[in-house]
Short mmCIF file of C-alpha atoms in Angstrom, two decimals:
data_model
loop_
_atom_site.label_atom_id
_atom_site.label_comp_id
_atom_site.label_asym_id
_atom_site.label_seq_id
_atom_site.Cartn_x
_atom_site.Cartn_y
_atom_site.Cartn_z
CA MET A 1 4.96 -47.89 97.95
CA LYS A 2 5.48 -48.60 94.41
CA LEU A 3 7.38 -50.77 92.30
CA GLY A 4 8.80 -48.76 89.34
CA ARG A 5 11.43 -48.45 86.92
CA VAL A 6 13.80 -45.43 86.22
CA ARG A 7 12.77 -43.83 82.72
CA GLY A 8 14.96 -40.90 83.32
CA THR A 9 16.76 -37.88 84.93
CA VAL A 10 15.22 -34.38 85.73
CA VAL A 11 17.18 -31.69 85.51
CA SER A 12 16.15 -28.29 87.36
CA THR A 13 18.62 -25.42 87.93
CA ALA A 14 16.06 -23.41 89.89
CA HIS A 15 14.69 -25.36 92.51
CA HIS A 16 14.12 -24.93 96.31
CA PRO A 17 17.41 -25.45 98.03
CA ALA A 18 16.01 -28.75 99.51
CA TYR A 19 16.76 -30.29 96.23
CA ASP A 20 20.60 -29.10 96.11
CA GLY A 21 22.93 -32.09 95.22
CA HIS A 22 19.58 -34.31 94.90
CA LYS A 23 19.24 -36.69 91.85
CA VAL A 24 15.73 -36.64 90.63
CA LEU A 25 14.22 -39.52 88.89
CA LEU A 26 11.36 -39.88 86.49
CA VAL A 27 10.29 -43.57 87.50
CA ASP A 28 7.47 -45.21 85.76
CA PRO A 29 5.27 -47.66 88.17
CA VAL A 30 5.40 -51.00 86.55
CA ASP A 31 3.89 -54.66 87.45
CA GLU A 32 6.30 -57.49 87.94
CA ARG A 33 6.47 -57.99 84.04
CA GLY A 34 7.58 -54.33 83.51
CA GLN A 35 4.30 -53.22 82.03
CA ILE A 36 3.41 -49.69 83.03
CA THR A 37 0.60 -49.26 85.72
CA GLY A 38 -0.17 -45.85 85.97
CA GLU A 39 1.14 -42.16 85.96
CA PRO A 40 5.00 -41.43 86.10
CA ILE A 41 6.25 -40.76 88.90
CA VAL A 42 9.21 -37.91 90.24
CA ALA A 43 11.51 -38.84 92.96
CA VAL A 44 14.19 -38.18 94.60
CA ASP A 45 16.93 -41.18 95.07
CA HIS A 46 18.41 -42.59 97.98
CA VAL A 47 20.02 -45.57 96.56
CA GLN A 48 22.17 -44.65 93.85
CA ALA A 49 19.42 -46.15 91.07
CA GLY A 50 20.29 -45.42 87.65
CA VAL A 51 18.30 -45.54 84.30
CA GLY A 52 16.65 -48.52 83.70
CA ASP A 53 17.03 -49.63 87.50
CA TRP A 54 13.68 -51.46 88.86
CA VAL A 55 13.52 -49.70 92.46
CA LEU A 56 11.17 -49.32 95.13
CA VAL A 57 9.92 -45.67 95.68
CA ASN A 58 7.91 -44.33 98.88
CA GLN A 59 5.76 -41.59 98.24
CA GLU A 60 5.29 -39.95 102.01
CA GLY A 61 6.77 -36.93 103.16
CA GLY A 62 7.24 -37.47 106.77
CA GLY A 63 9.57 -40.35 106.30
CA THR A 64 11.40 -38.41 103.52
CA ARG A 65 11.59 -35.62 105.70
CA LEU A 66 13.27 -37.74 108.32
CA VAL A 67 15.91 -39.56 106.12
CA LEU A 68 16.73 -36.40 104.36
CA THR A 69 16.99 -33.99 107.23
CA GLY A 70 16.76 -36.42 110.47
CA ARG A 71 14.22 -34.42 111.93
CA ALA A 72 10.31 -33.94 111.47
CA ASP A 73 10.45 -30.43 111.28
CA GLY A 74 13.32 -30.24 108.39
CA VAL A 75 12.49 -27.83 106.02
CA LEU A 76 12.00 -30.31 103.31
CA PRO A 77 9.53 -30.32 100.52
CA ILE A 78 10.35 -33.89 98.97
CA ARG A 79 7.41 -36.25 99.14
CA SER A 80 8.79 -39.64 97.40
CA LEU A 81 11.67 -41.29 97.91
CA VAL A 82 13.66 -44.06 96.07
CA VAL A 83 14.54 -46.23 98.87
CA GLY A 84 15.59 -49.73 97.38
CA ILE A 85 16.83 -51.14 94.18
CA VAL A 86 14.79 -54.38 93.35
CA ASP A 87 16.54 -57.36 92.25
CA GLU A 88 13.89 -59.67 91.91
CA VAL A 89 10.04 -59.70 91.90
CA ASP A 90 9.02 -63.42 92.82
CA VAL A 91 5.63 -64.10 91.46
CA PRO A 92 4.89 -67.59 91.46
CA MET B 1 6.41 -35.49 92.97
CA LYS B 2 5.09 -35.17 89.78
CA LEU B 3 6.62 -33.22 86.47
CA GLY B 4 4.13 -30.62 85.40
CA ARG B 5 3.55 -27.80 82.70
CA VAL B 6 2.19 -24.83 83.72
CA ARG B 7 -1.76 -24.16 82.06
CA GLY B 8 -2.57 -20.99 83.87
CA THR B 9 -3.27 -18.71 86.45
CA VAL B 10 -5.88 -19.29 89.07
CA VAL B 11 -7.46 -15.99 90.58
CA SER B 12 -9.45 -15.92 93.67
CA THR B 13 -10.38 -12.96 95.49
CA ALA B 14 -12.26 -14.62 98.57
CA HIS B 15 -9.78 -17.35 99.98
CA HIS B 16 -8.26 -18.50 103.12
CA PRO B 17 -5.29 -15.74 104.50
CA ALA B 18 -2.48 -18.19 103.88
CA TYR B 19 -2.99 -17.42 100.22
CA ASP B 20 -2.34 -14.14 100.16
CA GLY B 21 0.32 -13.04 97.80
CA HIS B 22 0.84 -16.48 96.20
CA LYS B 23 0.47 -17.52 92.91
CA VAL B 24 -1.96 -20.12 92.25
CA LEU B 25 -0.97 -22.12 89.12
CA LEU B 26 -2.90 -24.62 87.13
CA VAL B 27 -0.59 -27.47 86.10
CA ASP B 28 -0.85 -30.30 83.71
CA PRO B 29 0.88 -33.31 85.09
CA VAL B 30 2.84 -34.59 81.88
CA ASP B 31 5.63 -37.21 80.81
CA GLU B 32 8.64 -36.07 79.11
CA ARG B 33 7.38 -35.59 75.66
CA GLY B 34 4.48 -33.22 76.96
CA GLN B 35 1.55 -35.73 77.13
CA ILE B 36 -0.81 -35.12 79.83
CA THR B 37 -0.86 -37.91 81.96
CA GLY B 38 -3.35 -37.15 84.60
CA GLU B 39 -5.77 -34.81 86.24
CA PRO B 40 -4.80 -31.19 86.64
CA ILE B 41 -3.01 -29.76 89.77
CA VAL B 42 -3.73 -26.45 91.69
CA ALA B 43 -0.53 -25.60 93.18
CA VAL B 44 1.07 -22.54 94.97
CA ASP B 45 4.34 -21.30 93.13
CA HIS B 46 7.59 -20.89 94.98
CA VAL B 47 10.22 -20.76 91.96
CA GLN B 48 8.37 -17.50 89.66
CA ALA B 49 7.32 -20.16 87.32
CA GLY B 50 4.89 -18.71 84.18
CA VAL B 51 2.63 -20.15 82.10
CA GLY B 52 4.45 -22.66 79.53
CA ASP B 53 7.09 -23.53 82.25
CA TRP B 54 7.69 -27.38 82.95
CA VAL B 55 7.81 -27.55 86.45
CA LEU B 56 8.39 -30.00 89.61
CA VAL B 57 5.31 -29.97 91.71
CA ASN B 58 5.38 -31.66 95.11
CA GLN B 59 2.03 -32.48 96.77
CA GLU B 60 2.54 -32.74 100.26
CA GLY B 61 1.21 -30.64 103.09
CA GLY B 62 3.72 -31.02 105.92
CA GLY B 63 6.27 -29.66 103.63
CA THR B 64 4.57 -26.71 102.27
CA ARG B 65 3.92 -25.82 105.51
CA LEU B 66 7.21 -25.83 106.73
CA VAL B 67 8.64 -24.10 103.47
CA LEU B 68 6.02 -21.37 104.09
CA THR B 69 5.71 -20.89 107.23
CA GLY B 70 8.87 -22.11 109.12
CA ARG B 71 6.64 -24.17 111.51
CA ALA B 72 5.13 -27.55 111.41
CA ASP B 73 2.04 -26.06 113.13
CA GLY B 74 1.85 -22.80 111.10
CA VAL B 75 -1.95 -22.60 110.11
CA LEU B 76 -1.62 -23.27 106.39
CA PRO B 77 -4.10 -25.25 104.31
CA ILE B 78 -1.58 -25.25 101.28
CA ARG B 79 -0.98 -28.84 100.05
CA SER B 80 0.68 -28.49 96.44
CA LEU B 81 3.84 -26.22 95.70
CA VAL B 82 5.69 -25.57 92.63
CA VAL B 83 9.34 -26.26 94.05
CA GLY B 84 11.05 -26.24 90.67
CA ILE B 85 11.73 -25.08 87.09
CA VAL B 86 12.51 -28.08 84.88
CA ASP B 87 15.15 -27.69 82.29
CA GLU B 88 15.61 -30.86 80.84
CA VAL B 89 14.47 -34.33 81.26
CA ASP B 90 17.18 -36.64 80.07
CA VAL B 91 15.74 -39.89 78.82
CA PRO B 92 18.25 -41.88 76.75
CA MET C 1 -7.24 -48.85 103.52
CA LYS C 2 -8.09 -51.33 100.37
CA LEU C 3 -8.73 -55.08 100.49
CA GLY C 4 -5.81 -56.77 98.43
CA ARG C 5 -4.72 -60.07 97.81
CA VAL C 6 -0.70 -60.75 97.48
CA ARG C 7 0.74 -61.64 94.36
CA GLY C 8 4.30 -61.66 95.01
CA THR C 9 7.40 -60.89 96.95
CA VAL C 10 9.60 -57.77 96.21
CA VAL C 11 13.33 -58.95 96.87
CA SER C 12 15.95 -55.54 97.23
CA THR C 13 19.36 -55.99 98.65
CA ALA C 14 20.58 -52.27 98.04
CA HIS C 15 17.62 -50.75 100.57
CA HIS C 16 17.29 -47.86 102.86
CA PRO C 17 18.20 -49.61 106.71
CA ALA C 18 14.62 -49.46 107.82
CA TYR C 19 13.76 -52.07 105.56
CA ASP C 20 16.04 -54.87 107.17
CA GLY C 21 14.35 -58.07 107.91
CA HIS C 22 11.35 -56.50 106.70
CA LYS C 23 9.08 -58.83 103.81
CA VAL C 24 8.04 -56.59 101.11
CA LEU C 25 4.77 -57.86 99.57
CA LEU C 26 3.21 -56.71 95.80
CA VAL C 27 -0.82 -56.48 96.40
CA ASP C 28 -3.19 -56.19 94.11
CA PRO C 29 -5.76 -54.53 95.27
CA VAL C 30 -9.23 -56.15 94.59
CA ASP C 31 -13.04 -56.13 95.12
CA GLU C 32 -14.81 -58.74 97.25
CA ARG C 33 -15.34 -61.40 94.12
CA GLY C 34 -11.51 -61.08 93.70
CA GLN C 35 -11.16 -58.59 90.62
CA ILE C 36 -8.33 -56.33 90.45
CA THR C 37 -9.58 -52.63 90.86
CA GLY C 38 -6.39 -50.73 90.41
CA GLU C 39 -2.69 -50.31 90.58
CA PRO C 40 -0.93 -52.75 92.63
CA ILE C 41 0.64 -51.75 95.73
CA VAL C 42 4.05 -52.47 97.44
CA ALA C 43 3.56 -52.92 101.27
CA VAL C 44 5.77 -54.15 104.04
CA ASP C 45 3.89 -57.43 106.04
CA HIS C 46 2.82 -57.16 109.56
CA VAL C 47 1.03 -59.92 109.93
CA GLN C 48 2.88 -63.07 108.28
CA ALA C 49 0.90 -62.99 104.98
CA GLY C 50 2.12 -65.18 102.22
CA VAL C 51 1.24 -65.15 98.61
CA GLY C 52 -2.12 -65.74 97.76
CA ASP C 53 -3.85 -64.38 100.86
CA TRP C 54 -6.45 -62.05 100.99
CA VAL C 55 -5.16 -58.89 103.03
CA LEU C 56 -6.34 -55.26 104.47
CA VAL C 57 -3.56 -52.78 103.32
CA ASN C 58 -3.25 -49.38 104.93
CA GLN C 59 -1.24 -46.59 103.11
CA GLU C 60 -0.26 -44.23 105.48
CA GLY C 61 3.08 -43.17 106.80
CA GLY C 62 2.59 -41.84 110.00
CA GLY C 63 0.93 -44.94 111.47
CA THR C 64 3.43 -47.50 109.67
CA ARG C 65 6.18 -45.32 111.69
CA LEU C 66 4.38 -45.67 115.06
CA VAL C 67 3.89 -49.24 114.64
CA LEU C 68 7.08 -50.20 113.56
CA THR C 69 9.22 -47.90 115.39
CA GLY C 70 7.05 -46.92 118.55
CA ARG C 71 7.74 -42.97 117.74
CA ALA C 72 6.55 -40.57 115.82
CA ASP C 73 9.74 -39.55 114.31
CA GLY C 74 11.63 -42.71 113.71
CA VAL C 75 13.39 -42.62 110.59
CA LEU C 76 11.40 -45.07 108.39
CA PRO C 77 10.49 -44.45 104.56
CA ILE C 78 7.36 -47.23 104.96
CA ARG C 79 4.09 -45.83 104.15
CA SER C 80 2.58 -48.79 103.17
CA LEU C 81 1.50 -52.00 105.82
CA VAL C 82 -0.07 -55.14 105.67
CA VAL C 83 -2.65 -54.82 108.96
CA GLY C 84 -4.84 -57.96 108.81
CA ILE C 85 -5.33 -61.38 106.87
CA VAL C 86 -8.85 -61.26 105.52
CA ASP C 87 -10.69 -64.45 106.36
CA GLU C 88 -13.76 -63.52 104.42
CA VAL C 89 -15.54 -60.26 102.92
CA ASP C 90 -19.43 -60.68 103.99
CA VAL C 91 -21.51 -58.97 101.08
CA PRO C 92 -25.06 -59.55 101.53
CA MET D 1 -5.14 -28.80 95.26
CA LYS D 2 -8.01 -28.97 93.02
CA LEU D 3 -10.01 -26.81 91.04
CA GLY D 4 -13.83 -27.61 91.60
CA ARG D 5 -17.17 -26.64 90.72
CA VAL D 6 -20.07 -27.02 93.68
CA ARG D 7 -22.70 -29.92 92.53
CA GLY D 8 -24.64 -29.88 95.66
CA THR D 9 -24.49 -30.29 99.59
CA VAL D 10 -24.76 -33.12 101.74
CA VAL D 11 -26.64 -33.43 104.46
CA SER D 12 -25.67 -35.89 107.30
CA THR D 13 -27.31 -35.94 110.84
CA ALA D 14 -25.30 -38.77 112.69
CA HIS D 15 -21.65 -37.69 112.56
CA HIS D 16 -18.56 -37.05 113.88
CA PRO D 17 -19.17 -33.86 116.24
CA ALA D 18 -16.20 -32.33 114.45
CA TYR D 19 -18.78 -31.72 111.61
CA ASP D 20 -21.38 -29.79 113.76
CA GLY D 21 -21.81 -26.51 112.08
CA HIS D 22 -20.13 -26.92 109.13
CA LYS D 23 -21.26 -27.14 105.43
CA VAL D 24 -20.60 -30.08 103.44
CA LEU D 25 -20.21 -29.90 100.07
CA LEU D 26 -20.01 -32.34 97.02
CA VAL D 27 -17.49 -30.91 94.41
CA ASP D 28 -16.86 -31.82 91.13
CA PRO D 29 -13.22 -31.29 90.02
CA VAL D 30 -12.85 -29.75 86.68
CA ASP D 31 -10.39 -28.35 84.15
CA GLU D 32 -10.83 -24.39 83.12
CA ARG D 33 -13.36 -25.17 80.73
CA GLY D 34 -15.60 -26.51 83.52
CA GLN D 35 -15.28 -30.17 82.27
CA ILE D 36 -14.88 -32.96 85.23
CA THR D 37 -11.49 -34.47 85.44
CA GLY D 38 -12.09 -37.23 87.80
CA GLU D 39 -14.31 -38.67 90.77
CA PRO D 40 -16.11 -36.04 92.86
CA ILE D 41 -14.80 -34.91 96.32
CA VAL D 42 -16.54 -34.19 99.53
CA ALA D 43 -15.34 -30.89 101.30
CA VAL D 44 -16.12 -28.87 104.54
CA ASP D 45 -17.02 -25.25 103.24
CA HIS D 46 -14.64 -22.68 104.47
CA VAL D 47 -15.08 -19.69 102.48
CA GLN D 48 -19.02 -19.35 102.08
CA ALA D 49 -19.48 -21.61 98.95
CA GLY D 50 -22.44 -22.30 96.96
CA VAL D 51 -23.98 -24.76 94.65
CA GLY D 52 -22.32 -23.69 90.77
CA ASP D 53 -19.72 -21.57 92.50
CA TRP D 54 -15.81 -22.32 91.35
CA VAL D 55 -13.77 -23.56 94.08
CA LEU D 56 -10.39 -24.42 95.18
CA VAL D 57 -10.14 -27.21 97.12
CA ASN D 58 -7.43 -28.47 99.47
CA GLN D 59 -7.28 -32.12 100.79
CA GLU D 60 -4.71 -32.34 103.67
CA GLY D 61 -5.64 -33.17 107.07
CA GLY D 62 -2.96 -31.48 108.57
CA GLY D 63 -3.86 -28.19 107.31
CA THR D 64 -7.25 -28.27 108.00
CA ARG D 65 -7.04 -29.35 111.31
CA LEU D 66 -5.14 -26.15 112.14
CA VAL D 67 -7.44 -23.96 110.23
CA LEU D 68 -10.55 -25.39 111.96
CA THR D 69 -9.17 -26.37 115.34
CA GLY D 70 -5.45 -23.98 115.64
CA ARG D 71 -4.07 -27.05 116.87
CA ALA D 72 -1.91 -29.67 115.32
CA ASP D 73 -3.46 -32.24 117.76
CA GLY D 74 -7.15 -30.73 117.33
CA VAL D 75 -9.65 -33.86 116.98
CA LEU D 76 -10.83 -33.12 113.54
CA PRO D 77 -11.20 -36.50 111.35
CA ILE D 78 -11.62 -33.76 108.11
CA ARG D 79 -9.43 -34.06 105.40
CA SER D 80 -10.92 -31.66 102.67
CA LEU D 81 -11.45 -28.19 102.62
CA VAL D 82 -12.80 -25.43 100.32
CA VAL D 83 -10.26 -22.79 100.80
CA GLY D 84 -11.04 -20.01 98.10
CA ILE D 85 -13.84 -19.21 95.61
CA VAL D 86 -12.37 -18.97 92.10
CA ASP D 87 -13.68 -15.77 90.27
CA GLU D 88 -11.27 -16.30 86.85
CA VAL D 89 -8.98 -18.84 85.40
CA ASP D 90 -6.71 -17.26 83.15
CA VAL D 91 -5.34 -19.71 80.55
CA PRO D 92 -3.54 -17.72 77.60
CA MET E 1 -13.47 -37.23 101.85
CA LYS E 2 -15.34 -39.32 99.86
CA LEU E 3 -19.28 -39.99 99.35
CA GLY E 4 -19.46 -43.90 99.65
CA ARG E 5 -22.37 -46.60 99.83
CA VAL E 6 -21.86 -49.46 102.31
CA ARG E 7 -21.19 -52.85 100.42
CA GLY E 8 -20.22 -55.25 102.96
CA THR E 9 -18.14 -56.39 105.99
CA VAL E 10 -14.51 -57.50 106.04
CA VAL E 11 -13.49 -60.14 108.54
CA SER E 12 -10.28 -60.36 109.63
CA THR E 13 -8.95 -62.88 112.65
CA ALA E 14 -5.18 -61.94 112.51
CA HIS E 15 -4.32 -58.17 112.44
CA HIS E 16 -3.18 -55.59 114.04
CA PRO E 17 -4.57 -54.75 117.57
CA ALA E 18 -5.59 -51.77 116.79
CA TYR E 19 -8.28 -53.13 115.21
CA ASP E 20 -10.10 -55.10 118.18
CA GLY E 21 -13.52 -54.48 118.21
CA HIS E 22 -13.95 -52.15 115.58
CA LYS E 23 -16.36 -53.03 112.58
CA VAL E 24 -14.38 -52.99 109.13
CA LEU E 25 -16.64 -51.65 106.26
CA LEU E 26 -16.02 -52.38 102.55
CA VAL E 27 -17.08 -49.36 101.05
CA ASP E 28 -18.05 -48.24 97.11
CA PRO E 29 -16.99 -44.45 96.55
CA VAL E 30 -20.68 -43.23 94.85
CA ASP E 31 -22.09 -39.78 93.08
CA GLU E 32 -25.21 -38.41 94.30
CA ARG E 33 -26.92 -40.79 91.90
CA GLY E 34 -25.46 -43.93 93.70
CA GLN E 35 -23.07 -44.73 90.35
CA ILE E 36 -19.58 -46.05 91.50
CA THR E 37 -17.14 -43.66 90.95
CA GLY E 38 -13.70 -45.28 91.74
CA GLU E 39 -12.21 -48.38 93.30
CA PRO E 40 -13.78 -49.80 96.58
CA ILE E 41 -12.68 -48.62 100.06
CA VAL E 42 -12.08 -50.16 103.21
CA ALA E 43 -13.30 -47.75 106.19
CA VAL E 44 -13.20 -48.28 110.28
CA ASP E 45 -16.41 -47.73 111.22
CA HIS E 46 -17.71 -44.79 113.77
CA VAL E 47 -21.11 -44.27 113.45
CA GLN E 48 -22.41 -47.65 113.58
CA ALA E 49 -23.12 -47.68 109.34
CA GLY E 50 -24.48 -50.86 108.07
CA VAL E 51 -24.68 -52.41 104.68
CA GLY E 52 -26.57 -50.25 102.21
CA ASP E 53 -26.01 -46.95 104.39
CA TRP E 54 -24.94 -43.97 102.22
CA VAL E 55 -21.70 -42.78 104.31
CA LEU E 56 -19.03 -40.15 104.57
CA VAL E 57 -15.41 -41.43 104.64
CA ASN E 58 -12.30 -39.53 105.50
CA GLN E 59 -8.92 -41.00 104.35
CA GLU E 60 -6.27 -39.37 106.70
CA GLY E 61 -4.48 -41.02 109.20
CA GLY E 62 -3.54 -38.05 111.68
CA GLY E 63 -7.46 -37.47 112.01
CA THR E 64 -8.36 -41.01 112.56
CA ARG E 65 -5.76 -41.73 114.93
CA LEU E 66 -6.59 -38.60 117.33
CA VAL E 67 -10.49 -39.55 117.30
CA LEU E 68 -9.47 -43.43 118.20
CA THR E 69 -6.82 -42.72 120.28
CA GLY E 70 -7.03 -39.50 121.35
CA ARG E 71 -3.46 -38.73 120.68
CA ALA E 72 -1.52 -37.60 117.94
CA ASP E 73 1.25 -40.37 118.47
CA GLY E 74 -1.44 -43.60 119.33
CA VAL E 75 -0.09 -46.58 117.64
CA LEU E 76 -2.94 -47.22 114.95
CA PRO E 77 -2.55 -48.31 111.34
CA ILE E 78 -6.00 -46.81 110.75
CA ARG E 79 -6.20 -44.60 107.88
CA SER E 80 -9.90 -44.22 106.39
CA LEU E 81 -12.88 -43.42 108.76
CA VAL E 82 -16.55 -43.42 108.35
CA VAL E 83 -17.39 -40.48 110.04
CA GLY E 84 -20.92 -39.84 108.95
CA ILE E 85 -23.99 -41.19 107.56
CA VAL E 86 -25.46 -39.28 104.96
CA ASP E 87 -29.71 -38.58 104.86
CA GLU E 88 -29.48 -37.06 101.69
CA VAL E 89 -27.20 -35.38 98.98
CA ASP E 90 -29.13 -32.07 97.90
CA VAL E 91 -28.10 -31.29 94.39
CA PRO E 92 -30.49 -28.36 92.53
#
């Protein structure tokens, strides 16, 4: 998983039906000081995250499929899911 | 997933039969300003995208297999799928 | 897998229920001298690791799902798991 | 998937039996002008590619396992497969 | 897969039981001249490789699980496996 900060929202009218009703976020991977550490990620929201929120992103298709369809063979081309809103990163 | 912009089309006569009839696109990952953020991706089109379009690319074999064959054990060596055309990236 | 060193702890109140009761760690990938080699990783702890520990991180959703739920179809959006505490890296 | 150009052949006598009879290629990921864009990839050939050929490489274990063994549970530790020979990359 | 050269051995006393009895190697990804091309990889040995050996590393959990447990649902959080010792890389 990666620590990230939501930068914006991706609007897509023509998409695979699995994306219907989902908010699609553009997320910057960051370290605990908020420095960007890599390429932006696009992820579907699952925790009502908004722009500016620090989040936890899981990038794995099997887990996302099970969460969003309840089945290992649900037809869902979505790999990345925002699975948590981060309150704090505790670095001593 | 990644935000991308279609740069071109890949033509391949000798290929695994799973690619028959599919358009294969060369896509640059980009940020919301269109700056390229990483290595080019090759992905099969699923939303009638064309050169210059901004797209959403999902890179996960299980999801692509379920979308294109309807089965978790369909014989399909295709990981990356263009799953949406992006109208806008809303960054406040 | 990657060799890593735990940098801190990620606190998230609003999260997918699969994260309940798990410690979520921020881990730097390192080489055998402790030099950071890439982007920070977020991983769930499975070996009671703490800040400063050198660890072994596995980044694969299927294995994590089987370890934490005992089932290939457990509903668990967790890809990365800390699977070992590293005592020593022996480089001749 | 990635666009690549075959740089050489990897010779390995002691290997997992799944590699028996397969040609193992060292492939540079490239863009449409042939500029190398990332780390070299090792992939098993499935389209009779040779050194210098431009190819399409799929990096996903499930698809490779289904192509080479016909089963989702075939015992095959091979992630990357050369799935096409590229004739042309059409970039307007 | 990646071409690699074994740099050392990772010693871990507290680990998930799937690692019992396995040698865990620290491997540098290299090109055919031995130049390091990316971040170090940790992989479980399956071909009796030792420090200094050039090896072939497969990074895919499903394949490793099938090789080491014989089952698609074996409880094994090990993604990366050393699957071959490389005798030679033939680059014309």
